[in-house]
JSON list of C-alpha atoms in Angstrom, two decimals:
[
{"chain": "M", "resi": 114, "resn": "MET", "atom": "CA", "xyz": [53.79, 28.08, -17.49]},
{"chain": "M", "resi": 115, "resn": "ASN", "atom": "CA", "xyz": [57.20, 27.87, -16.32]},
{"chain": "M", "resi": 116, "resn": "THR", "atom": "CA", "xyz": [58.14, 25.30, -13.47]},
{"chain": "M", "resi": 117, "resn": "LYS", "atom": "CA", "xyz": [58.60, 27.61, -10.87]},
{"chain": "M", "resi": 118, "resn": "ALA", "atom": "CA", "xyz": [55.12, 29.03, -10.97]},
{"chain": "M", "resi": 119, "resn": "THR", "atom": "CA", "xyz": [53.67, 25.47, -11.50]},
{"chain": "M", "resi": 120, "resn": "THR", "atom": "CA", "xyz": [55.39, 24.18, -8.26]},
{"chain": "M", "resi": 121, "resn": "ILE", "atom": "CA", "xyz": [54.13, 27.32, -6.58]},
{"chain": "M", "resi": 122, "resn": "ILE", "atom": "CA", "xyz": [50.31, 26.73, -7.13]},
{"chain": "M", "resi": 123, "resn": "HIS", "atom": "CA", "xyz": [50.74, 23.06, -5.95]},
{"chain": "M", "resi": 124, "resn": "ALA", "atom": "CA", "xyz": [52.48, 23.76, -2.81]},
{"chain": "M", "resi": 125, "resn": "PHE", "atom": "CA", "xyz": [49.20, 26.57, -2.73]},
{"chain": "M", "resi": 126, "resn": "LEU", "atom": "CA", "xyz": [46.66, 23.74, -3.34]},
{"chain": "M", "resi": 127, "resn": "LEU", "atom": "CA", "xyz": [48.54, 21.09, -0.94]},
{"chain": "M", "resi": 128, "resn": "TRP", "atom": "CA", "xyz": [47.97, 24.02, 1.53]},
{"chain": "M", "resi": 129, "resn": "LEU", "atom": "CA", "xyz": [44.30, 24.34, 0.84]},
{"chain": "M", "resi": 130, "resn": "ALA", "atom": "CA", "xyz": [43.59, 20.63, 1.05]},
{"chain": "M", "resi": 131, "resn": "GLY", "atom": "CA", "xyz": [45.61, 20.83, 4.37]},
{"chain": "M", "resi": 132, "resn": "LEU", "atom": "CA", "xyz": [43.36, 23.36, 5.69]},
{"chain": "M", "resi": 133, "resn": "GLY", "atom": "CA", "xyz": [40.37, 21.62, 4.67]},
{"chain": "M", "resi": 134, "resn": "ILE", "atom": "CA", "xyz": [41.74, 18.27, 6.18]},
{"chain": "M", "resi": 135, "resn": "CYS", "atom": "CA", "xyz": [42.00, 20.09, 9.87]},
{"chain": "M", "resi": 136, "resn": "ALA", "atom": "CA", "xyz": [38.96, 22.04, 9.31]},
{"chain": "M", "resi": 137, "resn": "ALA", "atom": "CA", "xyz": [36.72, 18.93, 8.53]},
{"chain": "M", "resi": 138, "resn": "GLN", "atom": "CA", "xyz": [38.75, 17.01, 11.71]},
{"chain": "M", "resi": 139, "resn": "GLY", "atom": "CA", "xyz": [37.76, 19.65, 14.26]},
{"chain": "M", "resi": 140, "resn": "ASN", "atom": "CA", "xyz": [37.27, 17.87, 17.67]},
{"chain": "M", "resi": 141, "resn": "SER", "atom": "CA", "xyz": [39.61, 14.70, 18.96]},
{"chain": "M", "resi": 142, "resn": "ILE", "atom": "CA", "xyz": [38.94, 12.32, 21.64]},
{"chain": "M", "resi": 143, "resn": "ASP", "atom": "CA", "xyz": [42.09, 12.77, 24.06]},
{"chain": "M", "resi": 144, "resn": "ASN", "atom": "CA", "xyz": [41.26, 10.77, 27.42]},
{"chain": "M", "resi": 145, "resn": "PHE", "atom": "CA", "xyz": [39.29, 7.19, 28.03]},
{"chain": "M", "resi": 146, "resn": "GLN", "atom": "CA", "xyz": [38.56, 6.86, 31.90]},
{"chain": "M", "resi": 147, "resn": "VAL", "atom": "CA", "xyz": [36.98, 4.24, 33.42]},
{"chain": "M", "resi": 148, "resn": "ASN", "atom": "CA", "xyz": [36.24, 4.11, 37.61]},
{"chain": "M", "resi": 149, "resn": "GLN", "atom": "CA", "xyz": [33.54, 2.47, 39.97]},
{"chain": "M", "resi": 150, "resn": "GLU", "atom": "CA", "xyz": [31.50, 4.62, 41.78]},
{"chain": "M", "resi": 151, "resn": "GLY", "atom": "CA", "xyz": [28.59, 3.86, 43.91]},
{"chain": "M", "resi": 152, "resn": "GLY", "atom": "CA", "xyz": [28.50, 0.18, 42.33]},
{"chain": "M", "resi": 153, "resn": "LYS", "atom": "CA", "xyz": [28.01, 1.72, 38.81]},
{"chain": "M", "resi": 154, "resn": "THR", "atom": "CA", "xyz": [30.75, 1.64, 36.38]},
{"chain": "M", "resi": 155, "resn": "VAL", "atom": "CA", "xyz": [31.24, 5.44, 35.03]},
{"chain": "M", "resi": 156, "resn": "VAL", "atom": "CA", "xyz": [32.97, 5.93, 31.54]},
{"chain": "M", "resi": 157, "resn": "ARG", "atom": "CA", "xyz": [34.36, 9.33, 31.18]},
{"chain": "M", "resi": 158, "resn": "ILE", "atom": "CA", "xyz": [35.19, 10.29, 27.64]},
{"chain": "M", "resi": 159, "resn": "THR", "atom": "CA", "xyz": [37.53, 13.63, 27.24]},
{"chain": "M", "resi": 160, "resn": "THR", "atom": "CA", "xyz": [37.58, 15.92, 24.41]},
{"chain": "M", "resi": 161, "resn": "LYS", "atom": "CA", "xyz": [40.02, 18.47, 22.88]},
{"chain": "M", "resi": 162, "resn": "GLU", "atom": "CA", "xyz": [36.75, 21.19, 22.17]},
{"chain": "M", "resi": 163, "resn": "PRO", "atom": "CA", "xyz": [33.32, 21.15, 24.33]},
{"chain": "M", "resi": 164, "resn": "LEU", "atom": "CA", "xyz": [30.31, 18.94, 23.00]},
{"chain": "M", "resi": 165, "resn": "LYS", "atom": "CA", "xyz": [27.69, 20.52, 22.04]},
{"chain": "M", "resi": 166, "resn": "SER", "atom": "CA", "xyz": [25.07, 17.95, 22.91]},
{"chain": "M", "resi": 167, "resn": "VAL", "atom": "CA", "xyz": [25.23, 14.12, 23.34]},
{"chain": "M", "resi": 168, "resn": "PRO", "atom": "CA", "xyz": [26.77, 12.38, 20.27]},
{"chain": "M", "resi": 169, "resn": "PRO", "atom": "CA", "xyz": [23.92, 9.96, 18.29]},
{"chain": "M", "resi": 170, "resn": "ASN", "atom": "CA", "xyz": [24.53, 6.35, 20.17]},
{"chain": "M", "resi": 171, "resn": "PHE", "atom": "CA", "xyz": [23.08, 3.17, 19.86]},
{"chain": "M", "resi": 172, "resn": "SER", "atom": "CA", "xyz": [22.92, 0.18, 21.76]},
{"chain": "M", "resi": 173, "resn": "VAL", "atom": "CA", "xyz": [23.11, -3.45, 20.33]},
{"chain": "M", "resi": 174, "resn": "ALA", "atom": "CA", "xyz": [21.85, -6.40, 22.54]},
{"chain": "M", "resi": 175, "resn": "THR", "atom": "CA", "xyz": [23.81, -9.49, 20.29]},
{"chain": "M", "resi": 176, "resn": "PRO", "atom": "CA", "xyz": [26.47, -9.03, 21.04]},
{"chain": "M", "resi": 177, "resn": "PRO", "atom": "CA", "xyz": [25.90, -6.54, 24.09]},
{"chain": "M", "resi": 178, "resn": "ARG", "atom": "CA", "xyz": [27.11, -2.79, 22.96]},
{"chain": "M", "resi": 179, "resn": "ILE", "atom": "CA", "xyz": [26.90, 0.80, 23.34]},
{"chain": "M", "resi": 180, "resn": "ALA", "atom": "CA", "xyz": [28.18, 2.64, 20.45]},
{"chain": "M", "resi": 181, "resn": "PHE", "atom": "CA", "xyz": [28.94, 6.82, 19.91]},
{"chain": "M", "resi": 182, "resn": "ASP", "atom": "CA", "xyz": [29.47, 8.22, 17.15]},
{"chain": "M", "resi": 183, "resn": "PHE", "atom": "CA", "xyz": [31.34, 11.74, 17.29]},
{"chain": "M", "resi": 184, "resn": "ALA", "atom": "CA", "xyz": [30.98, 13.79, 14.07]},
{"chain": "M", "resi": 185, "resn": "ASN", "atom": "CA", "xyz": [34.40, 15.45, 12.67]},
{"chain": "M", "resi": 186, "resn": "THR", "atom": "CA", "xyz": [36.33, 13.86, 15.83]},
{"chain": "M", "resi": 187, "resn": "VAL", "atom": "CA", "xyz": [39.61, 12.01, 15.61]},
{"chain": "M", "resi": 188, "resn": "ASN", "atom": "CA", "xyz": [41.12, 9.70, 17.70]},
{"chain": "M", "resi": 189, "resn": "ALA", "atom": "CA", "xyz": [43.96, 11.26, 19.74]},
{"chain": "M", "resi": 190, "resn": "LEU", "atom": "CA", "xyz": [44.11, 8.43, 22.15]},
{"chain": "M", "resi": 191, "resn": "GLY", "atom": "CA", "xyz": [47.42, 6.70, 20.63]},
{"chain": "M", "resi": 192, "resn": "ARG", "atom": "CA", "xyz": [45.44, 3.16, 20.68]},
{"chain": "M", "resi": 193, "resn": "ALA", "atom": "CA", "xyz": [42.15, 1.87, 18.97]},
{"chain": "M", "resi": 194, "resn": "SER", "atom": "CA", "xyz": [41.26, -0.53, 21.91]},
{"chain": "M", "resi": 195, "resn": "GLU", "atom": "CA", "xyz": [41.83, -1.34, 25.32]},
{"chain": "M", "resi": 196, "resn": "ASP", "atom": "CA", "xyz": [40.53, -4.35, 27.83]},
{"chain": "M", "resi": 197, "resn": "ILE", "atom": "CA", "xyz": [39.02, -2.76, 30.43]},
{"chain": "M", "resi": 198, "resn": "ALA", "atom": "CA", "xyz": [36.90, -5.61, 32.75]},
{"chain": "M", "resi": 199, "resn": "GLN", "atom": "CA", "xyz": [35.51, -3.46, 35.09]},
{"chain": "M", "resi": 200, "resn": "GLY", "atom": "CA", "xyz": [32.00, -4.44, 36.18]},
{"chain": "M", "resi": 201, "resn": "GLU", "atom": "CA", "xyz": [29.86, -5.09, 32.85]},
{"chain": "M", "resi": 202, "resn": "LEU", "atom": "CA", "xyz": [32.44, -3.30, 31.01]},
{"chain": "M", "resi": 203, "resn": "ARG", "atom": "CA", "xyz": [34.81, -5.57, 28.89]},
{"chain": "M", "resi": 204, "resn": "SER", "atom": "CA", "xyz": [36.63, -3.34, 26.45]},
{"chain": "M", "resi": 205, "resn": "MET", "atom": "CA", "xyz": [36.46, -0.30, 24.58]},
{"chain": "M", "resi": 206, "resn": "ASN", "atom": "CA", "xyz": [37.16, 0.23, 20.46]},
{"chain": "M", "resi": 207, "resn": "ILE", "atom": "CA", "xyz": [37.59, 3.16, 18.49]},
{"chain": "M", "resi": 208, "resn": "VAL", "atom": "CA", "xyz": [37.08, 3.14, 14.63]},
{"chain": "M", "resi": 209, "resn": "GLN", "atom": "CA", "xyz": [38.22, 6.61, 12.95]},
{"chain": "M", "resi": 210, "resn": "GLY", "atom": "CA", "xyz": [36.25, 7.20, 9.63]},
{"chain": "M", "resi": 211, "resn": "ALA", "atom": "CA", "xyz": [36.20, 9.80, 7.05]},
{"chain": "M", "resi": 212, "resn": "ASP", "atom": "CA", "xyz": [33.99, 12.33, 8.94]},
{"chain": "M", "resi": 213, "resn": "ARG", "atom": "CA", "xyz": [33.39, 10.26, 12.07]},
{"chain": "M", "resi": 214, "resn": "THR", "atom": "CA", "xyz": [34.77, 8.53, 14.87]},
{"chain": "M", "resi": 215, "resn": "ARG", "atom": "CA", "xyz": [33.05, 5.65, 16.76]},
{"chain": "M", "resi": 216, "resn": "LEU", "atom": "CA", "xyz": [33.83, 4.41, 19.74]},
{"chain": "M", "resi": 217, "resn": "VAL", "atom": "CA", "xyz": [32.33, 1.27, 20.91]},
{"chain": "M", "resi": 218, "resn": "LEU", "atom": "CA", "xyz": [32.08, -0.22, 24.65]},
{"chain": "M", "resi": 219, "resn": "ASN", "atom": "CA", "xyz": [31.58, -4.05, 24.68]},
{"chain": "M", "resi": 220, "resn": "LEU", "atom": "CA", "xyz": [29.65, -5.31, 27.59]},
{"chain": "M", "resi": 221, "resn": "ARG", "atom": "CA", "xyz": [29.03, -8.57, 29.21]},
{"chain": "M", "resi": 222, "resn": "ARG", "atom": "CA", "xyz": [25.40, -8.15, 29.09]},
{"chain": "M", "resi": 223, "resn": "PRO", "atom": "CA", "xyz": [23.20, -5.81, 27.81]},
{"chain": "M", "resi": 224, "resn": "VAL", "atom": "CA", "xyz": [22.67, -2.95, 30.39]},
{"chain": "M", "resi": 225, "resn": "ALA", "atom": "CA", "xyz": [21.02, 0.17, 30.66]},
{"chain": "M", "resi": 226, "resn": "HIS", "atom": "CA", "xyz": [22.64, 3.48, 30.21]},
{"chain": "M", "resi": 227, "resn": "GLN", "atom": "CA", "xyz": [22.99, 7.25, 30.80]},
{"chain": "M", "resi": 228, "resn": "THR", "atom": "CA", "xyz": [24.86, 9.86, 28.80]},
{"chain": "M", "resi": 229, "resn": "THR", "atom": "CA", "xyz": [25.39, 13.27, 30.01]},
{"chain": "M", "resi": 230, "resn": "VAL", "atom": "CA", "xyz": [27.73, 16.22, 28.66]},
{"chain": "M", "resi": 231, "resn": "ASP", "atom": "CA", "xyz": [29.71, 18.52, 30.72]},
{"chain": "M", "resi": 232, "resn": "GLY", "atom": "CA", "xyz": [32.10, 20.44, 28.79]},
{"chain": "M", "resi": 233, "resn": "ASN", "atom": "CA", "xyz": [34.57, 18.76, 26.94]},
{"chain": "M", "resi": 234, "resn": "THR", "atom": "CA", "xyz": [33.10, 15.63, 28.90]},
{"chain": "M", "resi": 235, "resn": "LEU", "atom": "CA", "xyz": [31.04, 12.80, 28.08]}
]
């Protein structure tokens, strides 16, 4: 096979790999906002595409945390952590893996939480 044909084949394979990576990423976390509403701390996470359901989540008592796993989602915030210091919320961290992004809310103490989805807002 000549060099030009080999180069074209390699370019095509790289293009296909790029398509696969883009398709696997699918969604992105675009905004993270914290407000005090009626004596409660409200966290709003906005994604590029609407969420079909509440992402899998869990809480840990020691250290107190609430974590959300966003499948096929990347972090588009431009930061991986933020100090919050509002109500019981101390800070947040985002860790991006191969097939998911985990958002962790670091708390002052364990608290009950309620999660709802409204389009692309969690």
